[in-house]
mmCIF file of C-alpha atoms in Angstrom:
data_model
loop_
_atom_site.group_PDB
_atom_site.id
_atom_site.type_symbol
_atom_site.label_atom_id
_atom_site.label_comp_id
_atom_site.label_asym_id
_atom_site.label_seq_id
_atom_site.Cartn_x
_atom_site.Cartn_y
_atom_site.Cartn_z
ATOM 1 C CA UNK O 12 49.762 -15.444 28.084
ATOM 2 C CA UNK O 13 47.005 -13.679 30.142
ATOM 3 C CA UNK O 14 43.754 -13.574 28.270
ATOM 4 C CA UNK O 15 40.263 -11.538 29.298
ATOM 5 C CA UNK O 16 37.619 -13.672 27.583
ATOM 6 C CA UNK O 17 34.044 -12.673 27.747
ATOM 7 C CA UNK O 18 31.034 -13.913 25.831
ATOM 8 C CA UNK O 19 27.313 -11.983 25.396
ATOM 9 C CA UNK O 20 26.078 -14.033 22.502
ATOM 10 C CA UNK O 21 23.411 -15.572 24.924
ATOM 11 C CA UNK O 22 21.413 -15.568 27.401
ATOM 12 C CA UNK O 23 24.654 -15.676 29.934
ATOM 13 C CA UNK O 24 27.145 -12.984 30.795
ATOM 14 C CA UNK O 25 30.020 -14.872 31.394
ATOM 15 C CA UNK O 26 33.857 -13.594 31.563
ATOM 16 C CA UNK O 27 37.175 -15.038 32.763
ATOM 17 C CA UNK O 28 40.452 -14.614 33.037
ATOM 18 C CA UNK O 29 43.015 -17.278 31.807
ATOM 19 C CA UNK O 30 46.539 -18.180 31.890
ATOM 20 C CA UNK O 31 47.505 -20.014 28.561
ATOM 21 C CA UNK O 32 46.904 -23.034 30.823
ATOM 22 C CA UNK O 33 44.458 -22.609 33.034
ATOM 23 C CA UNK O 34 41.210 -20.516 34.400
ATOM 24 C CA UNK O 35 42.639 -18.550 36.877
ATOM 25 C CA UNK O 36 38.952 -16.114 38.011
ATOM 26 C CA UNK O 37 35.609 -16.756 36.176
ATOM 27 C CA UNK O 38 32.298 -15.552 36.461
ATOM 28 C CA UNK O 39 28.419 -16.489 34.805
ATOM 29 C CA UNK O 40 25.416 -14.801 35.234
ATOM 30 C CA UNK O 41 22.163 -15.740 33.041
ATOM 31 C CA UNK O 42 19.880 -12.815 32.179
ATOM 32 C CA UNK O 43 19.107 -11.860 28.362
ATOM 33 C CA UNK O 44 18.346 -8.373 29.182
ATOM 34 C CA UNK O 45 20.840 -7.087 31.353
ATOM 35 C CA UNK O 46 23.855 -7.677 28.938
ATOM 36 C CA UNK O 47 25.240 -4.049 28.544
ATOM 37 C CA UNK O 48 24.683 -3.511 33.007
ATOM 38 C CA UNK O 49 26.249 -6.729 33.374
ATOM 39 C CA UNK O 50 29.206 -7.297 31.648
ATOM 40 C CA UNK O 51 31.640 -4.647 32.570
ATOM 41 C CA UNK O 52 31.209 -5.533 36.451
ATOM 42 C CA UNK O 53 31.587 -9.477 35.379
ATOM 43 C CA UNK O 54 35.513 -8.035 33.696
ATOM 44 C CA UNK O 55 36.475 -6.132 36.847
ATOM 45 C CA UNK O 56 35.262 -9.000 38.795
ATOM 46 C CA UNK O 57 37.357 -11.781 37.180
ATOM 47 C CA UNK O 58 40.266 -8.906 37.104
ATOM 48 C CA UNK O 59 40.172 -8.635 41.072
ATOM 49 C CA UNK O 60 39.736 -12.358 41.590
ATOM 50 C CA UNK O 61 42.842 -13.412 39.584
ATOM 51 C CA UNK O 62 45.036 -10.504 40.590
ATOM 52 C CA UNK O 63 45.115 -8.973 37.011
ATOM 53 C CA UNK O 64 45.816 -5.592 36.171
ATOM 54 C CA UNK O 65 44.382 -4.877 32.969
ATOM 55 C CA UNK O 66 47.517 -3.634 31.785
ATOM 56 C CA UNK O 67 49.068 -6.763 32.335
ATOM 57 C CA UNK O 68 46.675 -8.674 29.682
ATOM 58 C CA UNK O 69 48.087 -9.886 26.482
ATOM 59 C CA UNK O 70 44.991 -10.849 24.565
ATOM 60 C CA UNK O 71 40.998 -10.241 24.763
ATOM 61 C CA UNK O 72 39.042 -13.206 23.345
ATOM 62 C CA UNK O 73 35.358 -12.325 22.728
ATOM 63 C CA UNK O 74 32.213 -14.725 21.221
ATOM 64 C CA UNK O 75 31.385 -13.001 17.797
ATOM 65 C CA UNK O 76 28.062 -15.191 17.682
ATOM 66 C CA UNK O 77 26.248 -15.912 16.133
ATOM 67 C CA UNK O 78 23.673 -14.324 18.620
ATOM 68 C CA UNK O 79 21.191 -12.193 18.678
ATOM 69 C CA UNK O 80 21.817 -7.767 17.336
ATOM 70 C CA UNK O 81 21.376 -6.756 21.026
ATOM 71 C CA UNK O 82 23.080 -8.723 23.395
ATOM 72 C CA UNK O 83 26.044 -9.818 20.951
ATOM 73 C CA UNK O 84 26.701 -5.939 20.038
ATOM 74 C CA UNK O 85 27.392 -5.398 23.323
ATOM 75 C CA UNK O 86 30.479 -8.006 23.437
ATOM 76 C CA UNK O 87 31.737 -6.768 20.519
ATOM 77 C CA UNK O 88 31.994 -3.047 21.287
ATOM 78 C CA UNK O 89 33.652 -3.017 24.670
ATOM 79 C CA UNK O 90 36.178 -5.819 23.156
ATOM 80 C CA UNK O 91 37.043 -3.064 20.871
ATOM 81 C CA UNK O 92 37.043 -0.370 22.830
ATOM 82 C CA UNK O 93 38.993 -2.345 25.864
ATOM 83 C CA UNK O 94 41.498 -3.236 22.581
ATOM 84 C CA UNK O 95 42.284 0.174 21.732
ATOM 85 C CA UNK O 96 42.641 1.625 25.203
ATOM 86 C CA UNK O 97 45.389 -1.182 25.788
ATOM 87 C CA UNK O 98 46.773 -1.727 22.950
ATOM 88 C CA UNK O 99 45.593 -5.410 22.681
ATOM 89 C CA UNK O 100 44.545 -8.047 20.179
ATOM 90 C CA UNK O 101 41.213 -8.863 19.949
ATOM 91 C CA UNK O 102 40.291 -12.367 19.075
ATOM 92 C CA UNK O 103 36.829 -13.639 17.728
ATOM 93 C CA UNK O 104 35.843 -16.911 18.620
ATOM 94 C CA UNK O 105 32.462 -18.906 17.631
ATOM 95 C CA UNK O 106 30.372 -18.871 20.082
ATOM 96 C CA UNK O 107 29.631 -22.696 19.604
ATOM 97 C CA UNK O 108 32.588 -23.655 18.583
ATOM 98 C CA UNK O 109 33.283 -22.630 22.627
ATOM 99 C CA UNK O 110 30.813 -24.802 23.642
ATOM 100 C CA UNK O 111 31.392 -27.447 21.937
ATOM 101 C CA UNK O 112 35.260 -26.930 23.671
ATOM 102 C CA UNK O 113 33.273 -27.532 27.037
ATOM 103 C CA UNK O 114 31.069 -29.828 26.121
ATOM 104 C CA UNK O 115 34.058 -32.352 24.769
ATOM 105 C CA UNK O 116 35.474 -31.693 28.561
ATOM 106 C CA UNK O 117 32.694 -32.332 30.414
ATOM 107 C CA UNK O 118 32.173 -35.825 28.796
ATOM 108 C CA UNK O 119 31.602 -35.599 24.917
ATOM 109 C CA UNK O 120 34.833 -36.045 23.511
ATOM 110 C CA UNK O 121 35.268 -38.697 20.809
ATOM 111 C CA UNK O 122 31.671 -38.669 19.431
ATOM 112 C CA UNK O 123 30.172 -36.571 17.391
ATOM 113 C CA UNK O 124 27.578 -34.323 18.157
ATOM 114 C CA UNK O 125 25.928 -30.884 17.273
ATOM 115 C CA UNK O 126 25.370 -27.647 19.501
ATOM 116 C CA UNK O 127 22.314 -25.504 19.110
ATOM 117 C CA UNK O 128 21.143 -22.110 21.018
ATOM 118 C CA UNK O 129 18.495 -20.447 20.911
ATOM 119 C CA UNK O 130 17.699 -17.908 18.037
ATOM 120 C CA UNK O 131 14.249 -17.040 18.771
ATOM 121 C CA UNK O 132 11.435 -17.099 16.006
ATOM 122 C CA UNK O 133 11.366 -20.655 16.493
ATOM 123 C CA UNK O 134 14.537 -21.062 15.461
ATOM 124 C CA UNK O 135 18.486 -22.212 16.570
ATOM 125 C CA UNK O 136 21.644 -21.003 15.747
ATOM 126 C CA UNK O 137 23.373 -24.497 14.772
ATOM 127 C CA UNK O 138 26.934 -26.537 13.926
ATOM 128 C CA UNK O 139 27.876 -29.556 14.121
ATOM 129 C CA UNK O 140 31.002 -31.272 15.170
ATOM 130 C CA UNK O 141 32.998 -34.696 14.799
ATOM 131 C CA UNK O 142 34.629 -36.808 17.072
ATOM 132 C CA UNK O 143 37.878 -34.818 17.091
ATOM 133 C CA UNK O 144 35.889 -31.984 17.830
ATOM 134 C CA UNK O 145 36.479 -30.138 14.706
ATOM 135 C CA UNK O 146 33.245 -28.021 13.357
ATOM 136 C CA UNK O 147 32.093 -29.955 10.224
ATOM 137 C CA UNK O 148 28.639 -28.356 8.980
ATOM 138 C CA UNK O 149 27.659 -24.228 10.377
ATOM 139 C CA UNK O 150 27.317 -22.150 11.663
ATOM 140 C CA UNK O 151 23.761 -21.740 10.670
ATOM 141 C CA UNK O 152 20.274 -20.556 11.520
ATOM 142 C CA UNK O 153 16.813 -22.973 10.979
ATOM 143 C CA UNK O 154 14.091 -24.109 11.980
ATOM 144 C CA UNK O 155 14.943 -27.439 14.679
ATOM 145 C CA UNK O 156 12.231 -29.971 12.572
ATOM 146 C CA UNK O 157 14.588 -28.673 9.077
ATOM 147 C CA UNK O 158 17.676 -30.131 10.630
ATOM 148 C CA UNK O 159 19.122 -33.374 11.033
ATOM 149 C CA UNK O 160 21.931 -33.254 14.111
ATOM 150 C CA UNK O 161 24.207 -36.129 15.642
ATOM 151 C CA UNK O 162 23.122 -38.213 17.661
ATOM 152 C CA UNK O 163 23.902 -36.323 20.827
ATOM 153 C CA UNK O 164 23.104 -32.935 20.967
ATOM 154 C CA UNK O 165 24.038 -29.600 23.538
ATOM 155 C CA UNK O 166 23.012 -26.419 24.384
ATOM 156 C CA UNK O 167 19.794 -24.247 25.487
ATOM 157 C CA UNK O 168 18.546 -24.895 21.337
ATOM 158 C CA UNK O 169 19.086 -28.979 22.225
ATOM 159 C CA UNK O 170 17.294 -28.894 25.069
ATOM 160 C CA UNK O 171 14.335 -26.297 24.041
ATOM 161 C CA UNK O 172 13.431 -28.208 21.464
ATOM 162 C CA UNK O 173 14.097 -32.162 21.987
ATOM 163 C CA UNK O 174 12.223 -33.563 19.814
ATOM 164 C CA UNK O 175 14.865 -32.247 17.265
ATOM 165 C CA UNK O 176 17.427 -33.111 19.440
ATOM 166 C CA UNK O 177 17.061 -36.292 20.646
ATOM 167 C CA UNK O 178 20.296 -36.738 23.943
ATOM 168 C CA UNK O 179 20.123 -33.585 24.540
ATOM 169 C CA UNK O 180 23.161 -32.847 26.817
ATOM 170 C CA UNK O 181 24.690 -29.616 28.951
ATOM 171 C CA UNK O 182 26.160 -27.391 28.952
ATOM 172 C CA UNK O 183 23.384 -24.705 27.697
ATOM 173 C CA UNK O 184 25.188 -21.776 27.854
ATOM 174 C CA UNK O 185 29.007 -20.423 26.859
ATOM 175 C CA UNK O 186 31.046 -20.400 29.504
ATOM 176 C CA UNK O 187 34.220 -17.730 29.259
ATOM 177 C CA UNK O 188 36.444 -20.321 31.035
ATOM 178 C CA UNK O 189 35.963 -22.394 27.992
ATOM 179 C CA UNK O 190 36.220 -20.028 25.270
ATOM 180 C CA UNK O 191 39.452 -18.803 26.742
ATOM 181 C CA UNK O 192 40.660 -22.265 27.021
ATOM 182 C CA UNK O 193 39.657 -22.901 22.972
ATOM 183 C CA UNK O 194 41.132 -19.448 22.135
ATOM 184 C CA UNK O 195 44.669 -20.305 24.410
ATOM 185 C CA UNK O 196 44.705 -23.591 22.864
ATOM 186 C CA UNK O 197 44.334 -21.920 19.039
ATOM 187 C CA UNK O 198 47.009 -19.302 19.353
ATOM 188 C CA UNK O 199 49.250 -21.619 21.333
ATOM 189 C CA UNK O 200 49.173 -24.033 18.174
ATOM 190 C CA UNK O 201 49.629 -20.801 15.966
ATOM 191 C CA UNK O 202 46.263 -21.026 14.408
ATOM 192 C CA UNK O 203 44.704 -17.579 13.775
ATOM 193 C CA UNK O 204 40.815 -16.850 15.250
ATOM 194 C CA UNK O 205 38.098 -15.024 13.742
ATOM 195 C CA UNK O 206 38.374 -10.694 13.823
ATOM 196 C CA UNK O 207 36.325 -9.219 16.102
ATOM 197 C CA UNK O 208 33.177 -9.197 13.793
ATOM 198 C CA UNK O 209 29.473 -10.331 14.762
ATOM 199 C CA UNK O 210 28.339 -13.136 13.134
ATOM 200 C CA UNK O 211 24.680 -12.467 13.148
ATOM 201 C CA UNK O 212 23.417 -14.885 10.257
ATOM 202 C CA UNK O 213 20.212 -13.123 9.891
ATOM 203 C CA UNK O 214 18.751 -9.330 9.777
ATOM 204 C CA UNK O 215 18.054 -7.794 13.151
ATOM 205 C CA UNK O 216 14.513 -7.669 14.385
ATOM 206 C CA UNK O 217 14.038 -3.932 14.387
ATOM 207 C CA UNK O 218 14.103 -2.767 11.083
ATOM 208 C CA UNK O 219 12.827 0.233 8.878
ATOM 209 C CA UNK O 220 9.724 0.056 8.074
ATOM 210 C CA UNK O 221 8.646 -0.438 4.699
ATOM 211 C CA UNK O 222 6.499 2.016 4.065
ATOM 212 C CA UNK O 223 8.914 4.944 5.054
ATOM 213 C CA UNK O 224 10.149 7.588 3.145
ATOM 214 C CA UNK O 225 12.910 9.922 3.950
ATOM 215 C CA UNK O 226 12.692 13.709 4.701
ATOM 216 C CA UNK O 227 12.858 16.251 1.655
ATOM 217 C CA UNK O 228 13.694 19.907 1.580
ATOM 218 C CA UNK O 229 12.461 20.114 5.139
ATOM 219 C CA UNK O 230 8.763 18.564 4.548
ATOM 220 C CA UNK O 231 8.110 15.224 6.021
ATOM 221 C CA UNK O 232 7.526 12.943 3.003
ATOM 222 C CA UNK O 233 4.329 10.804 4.485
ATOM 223 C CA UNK O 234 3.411 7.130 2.176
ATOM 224 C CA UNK O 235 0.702 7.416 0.020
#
């Protein structure tokens, strides 16, 4: 198994390279607005590092979200497009079901606890997890003072708003290492992952405005 993994459902560009059993070439950079300049330099980077050819890949694991339109589109489309060109599976994988993969391996394991990221308009993008690690409520999308999480908490959501989230704990941000590791550990016990479809949980910010009317026999059609 040789998996590309790569995850733009947050604030971090992050992509790595991994073995079935092991990170071989991983990389992270955090900058919300620099997803689509970022990420295809972050692939050939981990590529180079773990002395992968592309065409020797046998699997492309991507975070469908949920994430915000922008940055998450970006993820989704070159997973598809890399996909096609080689002739490869694409697997989806939660983006916080990923972290909550690292978080158990950096020190949460056998407790449960809920991840939260950032969604903007005062909200997170939310699910929570039991001891065993296995997602038991989300994803989902509220307001922090709606919600009632576990008693330990991760991610940039936890630690934006703590009140909410009372032991707030890292990581903040997907790492690729760890969604490849989640995704290798999933197809190694022959459980299927999600299809390469964003899970957005919400309408995008930029939408048609209401008052709009479409063009008729050549004559803009202008609101009354």
């Amino acid at each position: 198994m040789l998996l590309l993994a790569f995850d733009t459902a947050t604030p971090a560009v992050t992509a790595a390279v991994h073995d079935g059993t092991a990170v071989l070439a991983e990389t992270h950079q955090v900058d919300a607005r620099r997803h689509g300049e970022l990420l295809l330099p972050a692939i050939d980077r981990v590529l180079r590092a773990a002395g992968v050819d592309k065409h020797q890949l046998t699997g492309i694991a991507v975070g469908v979200g949920p994430g915000p339109y922008t940055g998450l589109r970006v993820g989704l489309v070159t997973a598809a497009a890399l996909g096609h060109a080689l002739g490869l599976p694409v697997h989806g994988v939660c983006t916080l079901d990923a972290i909550a993969f690292q978080a158990r391996a950096e020190g949460l394991a056998g407790q449960p606890f809920t991840v939260a990221t950032d969604a903007r308009r005062k909200e997170v993008y939310w699910a929570s997890y039991d001891a065993d690690g296995s997602r038991t409520e989300g994803p989902g999308v509220d307001r922090p003072a709606e919600l009632t999480p576990a008693a330990r908490s991760v991610g940039a959501g936890a630690v934006l708003y703590p009140d909410a989230f009372p032991g707030a704990y890292g990581p903040e941000h997907v790492s690729a290492g760890a969604l490849a590791g989640f995704a290798a550990a999933e197809l190694a016990a022959g459980r299927e992952l999600l299809p390469n479809v964003p899970l957005y949980l919400r309408r995008p910010d930029a939408q048609v405005p209401a008052a709009y009317k479409t063009v008729l026999g050549g004559k803009a059609v202008l609101p009354a």
